[in-house]
Structure formats: structure tokens, C-alpha cells
Amino acid sequence: MSVPRGAVHAKWIVGKVIGTKMQKTAKVRVTRLVLDPYLLKFFNKRKTYFAHDPLQQCVVGDIVLLKALPERRGKHVKHELAEIVFKVGNVIDPITGKPCAGTRFLENLSDSENLTEADTTYLSEKLQELKVCSTDK
Amino acid sequence: MPMKGRFPVRRTLQYLSQGDVVFKSSVKVMTVNYNTAGELSEGARKFVFFNIPQIQYRNPWVQIMLFRNMTPSPFLRFYLDSGEQVLVDVEDKTNKEITEHIKKILGKSKEMLEKEERERKKLSHPATFGPKKYHLRECMCEIEGQVPCPAFVPLPKEMRGKYKAAMKNEA
């Protein structure tokens, strides 16, 4: 807060990476909700920002958090990559910390290591029943 | 002729200005992750449908992003100016509970809002008149108790310039 941050209005931005063809720079599309004055409905308005990404760790489709640089780095680059919020194909649910895809978890959430003897015998019996039913057909 | 859409009341200025969540100035980005199906996400869906327009109307400089069907659990995430992130789990909450919660944690209190309202009122004086942008009334004729506009009510003879000039010439 003491360091005057940038001649940029947007200090922190969340956007989606749309291009990584530039060296150490990511093209990020940011959408904001803008009110249409006649319909009084909010629509997404897009704007592209360029962000400095020194380790080239962004892939097209990542959701990233950008931070405004104190002074601009090059003609168009005024932000740098602060954090990758959701990595494409590898989304981690922040509440449980487990990897997920869409609306289901990729890992098995139940603790299968803590099953007792009775549970395992019960489950194997159930499995046997299922096998019998399928061969009967 | 009724308005178009499912709940067109959401598209009225009166409804939009009824939103009472005004974020503190440190909140920069708000991200909502929710699912389009499932009981647990029902409150989040209602929140996005009914309350997000109100919040965006009262906070035009906060970036709001909506993500659908990315994670199994619905949540809100706020990115503050200090780099801090606030994660709010909204699984199994109604949209009213969600708005109350975020108002409590990141909203400006009622006293602060009233104070700001008073500061804004102090800048403009209601008794002056001038351009519509800065004052309530444009001409002195609009003020109660003053001489009405001669365009609607002719001035009495004694106030008219030609009568006064005639009287002066006579004398």
C-alpha cells in the first residue's frame, strides 16, 4: 500500500489465458459485468490484458490471478502473473483440496483403508451375488 | 404489456438499488463457483440469479466472475487488495444466508454508508439553482414563493419593462 502501484486502474484481476505464443507473456481475457442502460441487464464485457509470466507455466485455458506491476514492463504489459487459480485439466477443489473434474471428484473420497474385517466380507459377499446374477442370464 | 423474462423485476432500477451489500474498498474481485444441477448448489444458483445484479449495481468497480460446473462444491472467493483471499463455502445455504454472511464479513456497515451519504449531501446545497447536473432547480421561477415564469403566467403590468419605461418617460 505504501508503494504507489502502477498507472493502472485494475490492481488485481482474474481472467482466462487465451494465448501463450509470446515469450514469457500470457494473453489473458478478463470479463466484467456491465449494465446495459436500456435492458437493465448485466452482460459480460471482455478485455484482453497481457501479463508477464517468467516461468512460462500458463497453458491456454487456465484461470489466473493477475497483479498490477508498479511500473509497466513494455508497451502493453502492465500486469504479472500472481497465481494460477484453476489449472486446465487439473482443477483442485479448494474446499476439500482434492482434484476434481466437472461436478465429480477424481479421487475416491471414502477412506477405503479404514475398512474393518466385517465390512470387507460383507462387500465381497455382495460382489459374489452380483457375479451370480450376471451368469444366470 | 408485461416485461420479458422469468423474473423481470430483477431488471428494474428499484430492485437493483435495493441491494444492501456494499463491499469495502479493499475487495477487488469476487469469484462465484456453482453448479447448474444438484440440491447443494440451489442456494448458490438463486444467489447468482437474484442477488449478483444487486451487488454489481452497488459495486460497479468490483470484478465479478461466474464459473459453472468446475468443482463439485459451490463456493465464493474474494480477492482483496492486500493479496488476501477469502473463501466462503455456500454448500447447503439459501441465497439470503449467503448475502447476510458476505455483508457481515466484507460489507460496509450501515453507519459507514450513512456517513458517506451525509458527506455527499454536504457537497451540494439544495437551495441554489442552476444547471440540472449540479442543482435541483434550473431557474428562480421554479422555487415556491418566487415570481412564476412569465412563459406560463404573464407578469403584472408594473413589472414589465415597457410599462416602466413609459412611466419614466411620462414623469
Short mmCIF file of C-alpha atoms in Angstrom, two decimals:
data_model
loop_
_atom_site.label_atom_id
_atom_site.label_comp_id
_atom_site.label_asym_id
_atom_site.label_seq_id
_atom_site.Cartn_x
_atom_site.Cartn_y
_atom_site.Cartn_z
CA MET A 1 0.00 0.00 0.00
CA SER A 2 2.88 2.38 0.63
CA VAL A 3 4.41 1.71 -2.81
CA PRO A 4 2.28 3.55 -5.38
CA ARG A 5 1.10 0.69 -7.54
CA GLY A 6 1.07 1.39 -11.20
CA ALA A 7 -0.54 3.84 -13.50
CA VAL A 8 -3.15 1.10 -13.93
CA HIS A 9 -6.66 1.25 -12.57
CA ALA A 10 -7.05 -2.53 -12.18
CA LYS A 11 -4.83 -3.75 -9.37
CA TRP A 12 -6.00 -7.36 -9.13
CA ILE A 13 -7.72 -9.17 -11.98
CA VAL A 14 -8.94 -12.70 -12.60
CA GLY A 15 -9.03 -13.90 -16.18
CA LYS A 16 -8.66 -16.82 -18.56
CA VAL A 17 -5.49 -17.38 -20.55
CA ILE A 18 -6.15 -17.30 -24.27
CA GLY A 19 -2.66 -17.20 -25.72
CA THR A 20 0.87 -18.17 -24.75
CA LYS A 21 2.65 -17.74 -28.08
CA MET A 22 4.70 -14.80 -26.75
CA GLN A 23 7.83 -15.47 -24.80
CA LYS A 24 7.30 -15.10 -21.05
CA THR A 25 3.98 -13.32 -21.66
CA ALA A 26 0.46 -14.60 -21.38
CA LYS A 27 -2.56 -13.09 -23.12
CA VAL A 28 -5.41 -13.05 -20.63
CA ARG A 29 -9.07 -12.32 -21.30
CA VAL A 30 -10.90 -10.63 -18.44
CA THR A 31 -14.69 -10.37 -18.32
CA ARG A 32 -16.58 -7.85 -16.26
CA LEU A 33 -20.34 -7.48 -15.85
CA VAL A 34 -21.55 -4.27 -17.47
CA LEU A 35 -25.11 -2.97 -17.17
CA ASP A 36 -26.94 -2.35 -20.44
CA PRO A 37 -28.67 1.03 -19.91
CA TYR A 38 -31.91 0.15 -21.70
CA LEU A 39 -32.41 -3.53 -20.82
CA LEU A 40 -31.00 -3.07 -17.30
CA LYS A 41 -29.35 -6.45 -17.57
CA PHE A 42 -25.72 -7.31 -16.94
CA PHE A 43 -23.65 -8.67 -19.80
CA ASN A 44 -20.06 -9.86 -19.89
CA LYS A 45 -17.69 -7.40 -21.49
CA ARG A 46 -14.31 -8.76 -22.50
CA LYS A 47 -10.95 -7.10 -22.39
CA THR A 48 -7.57 -8.63 -23.05
CA TYR A 49 -4.58 -7.95 -20.87
CA PHE A 50 -1.00 -9.07 -21.29
CA ALA A 51 0.69 -10.50 -18.23
CA HIS A 52 4.31 -11.23 -17.50
CA ASP A 53 4.85 -14.92 -16.87
CA PRO A 54 8.58 -15.52 -16.33
CA LEU A 55 8.41 -19.30 -15.96
CA GLN A 56 6.00 -19.78 -18.91
CA GLN A 57 3.85 -22.01 -16.75
CA CYS A 58 0.49 -20.92 -18.21
CA VAL A 59 -1.39 -23.07 -20.68
CA VAL A 60 -4.29 -21.83 -22.80
CA GLY A 61 -7.47 -22.22 -20.73
CA ASP A 62 -6.04 -21.63 -17.25
CA ILE A 63 -7.84 -19.29 -14.90
CA VAL A 64 -5.24 -16.91 -13.48
CA LEU A 65 -4.98 -14.08 -10.98
CA LEU A 66 -3.01 -11.08 -12.22
CA LYS A 67 -1.42 -8.36 -10.15
CA ALA A 68 -0.65 -4.86 -11.43
CA LEU A 69 3.04 -4.10 -11.78
CA PRO A 70 4.41 -0.95 -10.09
CA GLU A 71 5.56 0.35 -13.47
CA ARG A 72 4.72 -1.06 -16.87
CA ARG A 73 7.03 -3.55 -18.46
CA GLY A 74 6.92 -2.84 -22.18
CA LYS A 75 4.25 -1.10 -24.17
CA HIS A 76 1.33 -3.42 -23.36
CA VAL A 77 2.40 -5.47 -20.35
CA LYS A 78 1.16 -3.84 -17.16
CA HIS A 79 0.41 -6.93 -15.07
CA GLU A 80 2.21 -10.02 -13.87
CA LEU A 81 1.02 -13.48 -13.03
CA ALA A 82 0.28 -13.71 -9.32
CA GLU A 83 -1.28 -17.17 -9.10
CA ILE A 84 -2.90 -19.82 -11.25
CA VAL A 85 -6.34 -20.24 -9.70
CA PHE A 86 -7.54 -23.23 -11.73
CA LYS A 87 -5.18 -25.17 -13.95
CA VAL A 88 -6.90 -26.60 -17.01
CA GLY A 89 -7.40 -30.35 -16.70
CA ASN A 90 -6.14 -30.29 -13.14
CA VAL A 91 -8.73 -28.39 -11.10
CA ILE A 92 -8.31 -28.71 -7.34
CA ASP A 93 -11.42 -28.13 -5.27
CA PRO A 94 -10.32 -25.52 -2.68
CA ILE A 95 -12.76 -26.72 -0.03
CA THR A 96 -11.64 -30.34 0.13
CA GLY A 97 -8.25 -29.97 -1.57
CA LYS A 98 -8.89 -32.93 -3.84
CA PRO A 99 -8.61 -32.99 -7.63
CA CYS A 100 -11.91 -32.88 -9.43
CA ALA A 101 -13.34 -32.71 -12.93
CA GLY A 102 -16.68 -31.03 -13.50
CA THR A 103 -19.06 -31.99 -10.73
CA ARG A 104 -17.35 -35.14 -9.58
CA PHE A 105 -14.19 -35.89 -7.70
CA LEU A 106 -11.44 -37.83 -9.44
CA GLU A 107 -10.21 -39.50 -6.28
CA ASN A 108 -12.27 -41.81 -4.15
CA LEU A 109 -13.28 -39.68 -1.18
CA SER A 110 -14.25 -42.51 1.18
CA ASP A 111 -11.49 -43.89 3.41
CA SER A 112 -11.12 -47.40 1.97
CA GLU A 113 -8.00 -48.06 4.08
CA ASN A 114 -10.02 -47.98 7.29
CA LEU A 115 -12.48 -50.76 6.43
CA THR A 116 -12.86 -53.43 9.08
CA GLU A 117 -12.96 -57.22 8.51
CA ALA A 118 -16.75 -57.32 8.73
CA ASP A 119 -17.04 -54.62 6.05
CA THR A 120 -14.72 -56.38 3.60
CA THR A 121 -16.53 -59.74 3.98
CA TYR A 122 -19.90 -58.05 3.56
CA LEU A 123 -18.73 -56.25 0.43
CA SER A 124 -17.16 -59.37 -1.11
CA GLU A 125 -20.40 -61.28 -0.49
CA LYS A 126 -22.32 -58.57 -2.31
CA LEU A 127 -19.89 -58.78 -5.20
CA GLN A 128 -20.36 -62.57 -5.41
CA GLU A 129 -24.11 -62.12 -5.61
CA LEU A 130 -23.71 -59.70 -8.49
CA LYS A 131 -21.46 -62.13 -10.39
CA VAL A 132 -24.04 -64.93 -9.98
CA CYS A 133 -26.85 -62.74 -11.31
CA SER A 134 -24.92 -61.84 -14.48
CA THR A 135 -24.04 -65.50 -15.40
CA ASP A 136 -27.66 -66.61 -14.90
CA LYS A 137 -28.72 -64.70 -17.99
CA MET B 1 -47.65 -5.23 -21.93
CA PRO B 2 -45.60 -7.15 -19.29
CA MET B 3 -41.79 -7.21 -19.22
CA LYS B 4 -40.00 -10.09 -20.89
CA GLY B 5 -38.20 -12.82 -18.99
CA ARG B 6 -38.71 -15.08 -15.98
CA PHE B 7 -38.37 -12.58 -13.12
CA PRO B 8 -38.23 -9.23 -14.91
CA VAL B 9 -38.37 -7.40 -11.59
CA ARG B 10 -34.62 -8.11 -11.43
CA ARG B 11 -34.21 -5.69 -14.30
CA THR B 12 -35.74 -2.68 -12.55
CA LEU B 13 -33.68 0.14 -11.07
CA GLN B 14 -35.69 -0.03 -7.87
CA TYR B 15 -34.79 -3.69 -7.35
CA LEU B 16 -31.14 -3.11 -8.22
CA SER B 17 -30.74 -0.22 -5.82
CA GLN B 18 -32.38 -2.26 -3.06
CA GLY B 19 -29.21 -4.33 -2.74
CA ASP B 20 -27.61 -3.54 0.60
CA VAL B 21 -24.25 -5.27 0.15
CA VAL B 22 -21.66 -2.57 -0.46
CA PHE B 23 -18.16 -4.02 -0.34
CA LYS B 24 -15.25 -2.41 1.48
CA SER B 25 -12.80 -0.69 -0.83
CA SER B 26 -10.22 -3.46 -0.38
CA VAL B 27 -12.36 -6.04 -2.23
CA LYS B 28 -11.30 -6.13 -5.88
CA VAL B 29 -12.54 -9.41 -7.37
CA MET B 30 -15.37 -11.75 -6.48
CA THR B 31 -15.49 -15.24 -7.97
CA VAL B 32 -18.54 -17.50 -7.72
CA ASN B 33 -18.20 -21.22 -8.46
CA TYR B 34 -21.51 -23.03 -8.62
CA ASN B 35 -23.20 -25.97 -10.34
CA THR B 36 -26.19 -25.93 -12.60
CA ALA B 37 -27.64 -29.12 -11.09
CA GLY B 38 -27.85 -30.56 -7.62
CA GLU B 39 -29.61 -29.70 -4.36
CA LEU B 40 -26.50 -28.41 -2.61
CA SER B 41 -25.92 -25.72 -5.20
CA GLU B 42 -29.52 -24.48 -5.11
CA GLY B 43 -28.79 -21.55 -2.82
CA ALA B 44 -25.79 -20.55 -4.90
CA ARG B 45 -27.87 -20.66 -8.08
CA LYS B 46 -30.56 -18.46 -6.51
CA PHE B 47 -27.84 -16.12 -5.27
CA VAL B 48 -26.43 -15.76 -8.79
CA PHE B 49 -29.88 -15.30 -10.31
CA PHE B 50 -31.27 -12.78 -7.82
CA ASN B 51 -28.50 -11.13 -5.85
CA ILE B 52 -25.50 -10.78 -8.16
CA PRO B 53 -27.15 -7.97 -10.21
CA GLN B 54 -27.83 -6.06 -7.00
CA ILE B 55 -24.27 -6.48 -5.80
CA GLN B 56 -22.74 -5.46 -9.12
CA TYR B 57 -25.01 -2.44 -9.30
CA ARG B 58 -23.91 -1.20 -5.90
CA ASN B 59 -20.24 -2.08 -6.55
CA PRO B 60 -19.51 -1.23 -10.18
CA TRP B 61 -15.72 -1.46 -9.73
CA VAL B 62 -15.60 -4.99 -8.33
CA GLN B 63 -14.91 -7.62 -10.97
CA ILE B 64 -17.41 -10.47 -10.62
CA MET B 65 -16.70 -13.76 -12.39
CA LEU B 66 -19.00 -16.76 -12.52
CA PHE B 67 -17.75 -20.31 -13.05
CA ARG B 68 -20.18 -23.14 -13.72
CA ASN B 69 -19.63 -26.85 -13.10
CA MET B 70 -15.92 -26.66 -12.40
CA THR B 71 -15.88 -28.18 -8.91
CA PRO B 72 -18.38 -30.40 -7.11
CA SER B 73 -18.82 -27.98 -4.22
CA PRO B 74 -20.11 -24.43 -4.63
CA PHE B 75 -18.13 -21.57 -3.10
CA LEU B 76 -17.42 -17.86 -3.28
CA ARG B 77 -13.94 -16.41 -3.33
CA PHE B 78 -12.93 -12.81 -2.74
CA TYR B 79 -9.57 -11.34 -3.69
CA LEU B 80 -8.62 -8.37 -1.56
CA ASP B 81 -6.17 -5.59 -2.31
CA SER B 82 -3.63 -6.90 0.21
CA GLY B 83 -3.34 -10.19 -1.68
CA GLU B 84 -5.53 -11.94 0.86
CA GLN B 85 -8.14 -14.39 -0.41
CA VAL B 86 -11.38 -15.13 1.41
CA LEU B 87 -13.03 -18.48 0.68
CA VAL B 88 -16.73 -18.81 1.53
CA ASP B 89 -18.36 -22.24 1.35
CA VAL B 90 -22.00 -21.90 0.28
CA GLU B 91 -22.97 -25.54 0.12
CA ASP B 92 -26.46 -26.06 1.53
CA LYS B 93 -27.11 -22.36 2.25
CA THR B 94 -30.02 -20.29 1.00
CA ASN B 95 -29.28 -17.18 -1.02
CA LYS B 96 -30.44 -14.96 1.85
CA GLU B 97 -27.97 -16.59 4.21
CA ILE B 98 -25.19 -16.10 1.68
CA THR B 99 -25.90 -12.39 1.29
CA GLU B 100 -26.15 -11.90 5.05
CA HIS B 101 -22.84 -13.68 5.52
CA ILE B 102 -20.90 -11.67 2.96
CA LYS B 103 -22.47 -8.47 4.18
CA LYS B 104 -21.21 -9.29 7.65
CA ILE B 105 -17.66 -10.21 6.63
CA LEU B 106 -16.86 -7.87 3.75
CA GLY B 107 -19.62 -5.30 3.55
CA LYS B 108 -19.58 -1.71 4.71
CA SER B 109 -21.57 -1.26 7.89
CA LYS B 110 -24.74 0.81 7.98
CA GLU B 111 -23.06 3.63 9.92
CA MET B 112 -20.31 3.92 7.33
CA LEU B 113 -22.85 4.06 4.50
CA GLU B 114 -24.87 6.74 6.29
CA LYS B 115 -21.72 8.73 6.96
CA GLU B 116 -20.74 8.61 3.28
CA GLU B 117 -24.28 9.64 2.31
CA ARG B 118 -24.05 12.66 4.62
CA GLU B 119 -20.66 13.64 3.18
CA ARG B 120 -22.06 13.52 -0.32
CA LYS B 121 -25.08 15.62 0.72
CA LYS B 122 -22.78 18.26 2.21
CA LEU B 123 -21.14 18.94 -1.13
CA SER B 124 -24.37 20.07 -2.80
CA HIS B 125 -26.56 22.85 -1.44
CA PRO B 126 -30.27 22.31 -2.08
CA ALA B 127 -31.21 26.00 -2.06
CA THR B 128 -29.12 27.03 -5.05
CA PHE B 129 -30.34 26.84 -8.64
CA GLY B 130 -28.53 26.28 -11.93
CA PRO B 131 -27.72 23.53 -14.45
CA LYS B 132 -29.70 20.35 -13.85
CA LYS B 133 -26.50 18.36 -13.37
CA TYR B 134 -25.49 20.18 -10.21
CA HIS B 135 -28.67 21.67 -8.79
CA LEU B 136 -32.24 20.65 -8.15
CA ARG B 137 -33.89 23.60 -9.94
CA GLU B 138 -32.79 25.44 -13.03
CA CYS B 139 -34.45 28.82 -12.77
CA MET B 140 -35.61 31.02 -9.93
CA CYS B 141 -39.17 30.83 -11.28
CA GLU B 142 -39.34 27.16 -10.19
CA ILE B 143 -38.84 27.98 -6.50
CA GLU B 144 -42.04 28.20 -4.43
CA GLY B 145 -42.85 31.71 -3.30
CA GLN B 146 -40.96 33.41 -6.13
CA VAL B 147 -42.37 35.14 -9.20
CA PRO B 148 -43.75 32.45 -11.57
CA CYS B 149 -42.29 32.01 -15.05
CA PRO B 150 -43.62 34.66 -17.48
CA ALA B 151 -43.89 31.90 -20.14
CA PHE B 152 -46.88 30.47 -18.21
CA VAL B 153 -48.24 33.42 -16.20
CA PRO B 154 -47.92 36.94 -17.69
CA LEU B 155 -46.13 39.41 -15.40
CA PRO B 156 -48.21 42.20 -13.83
CA LYS B 157 -48.03 45.47 -15.75
CA GLU B 158 -45.87 47.19 -13.14
CA MET B 159 -43.03 44.67 -13.58
CA ARG B 160 -42.89 44.82 -17.36
CA GLY B 161 -40.08 46.80 -18.94
CA LYS B 162 -42.28 48.68 -21.47
CA TYR B 163 -44.60 49.94 -18.72
CA LYS B 164 -41.70 51.07 -16.53
CA ALA B 165 -40.09 52.88 -19.49
CA ALA B 166 -43.42 54.56 -20.33
CA MET B 167 -43.86 55.71 -16.73
CA LYS B 168 -40.32 57.10 -16.70
CA ASN B 169 -40.92 58.98 -19.95
CA GLU B 170 -44.14 60.44 -18.64
CA ALA B 171 -42.54 61.69 -15.47
#
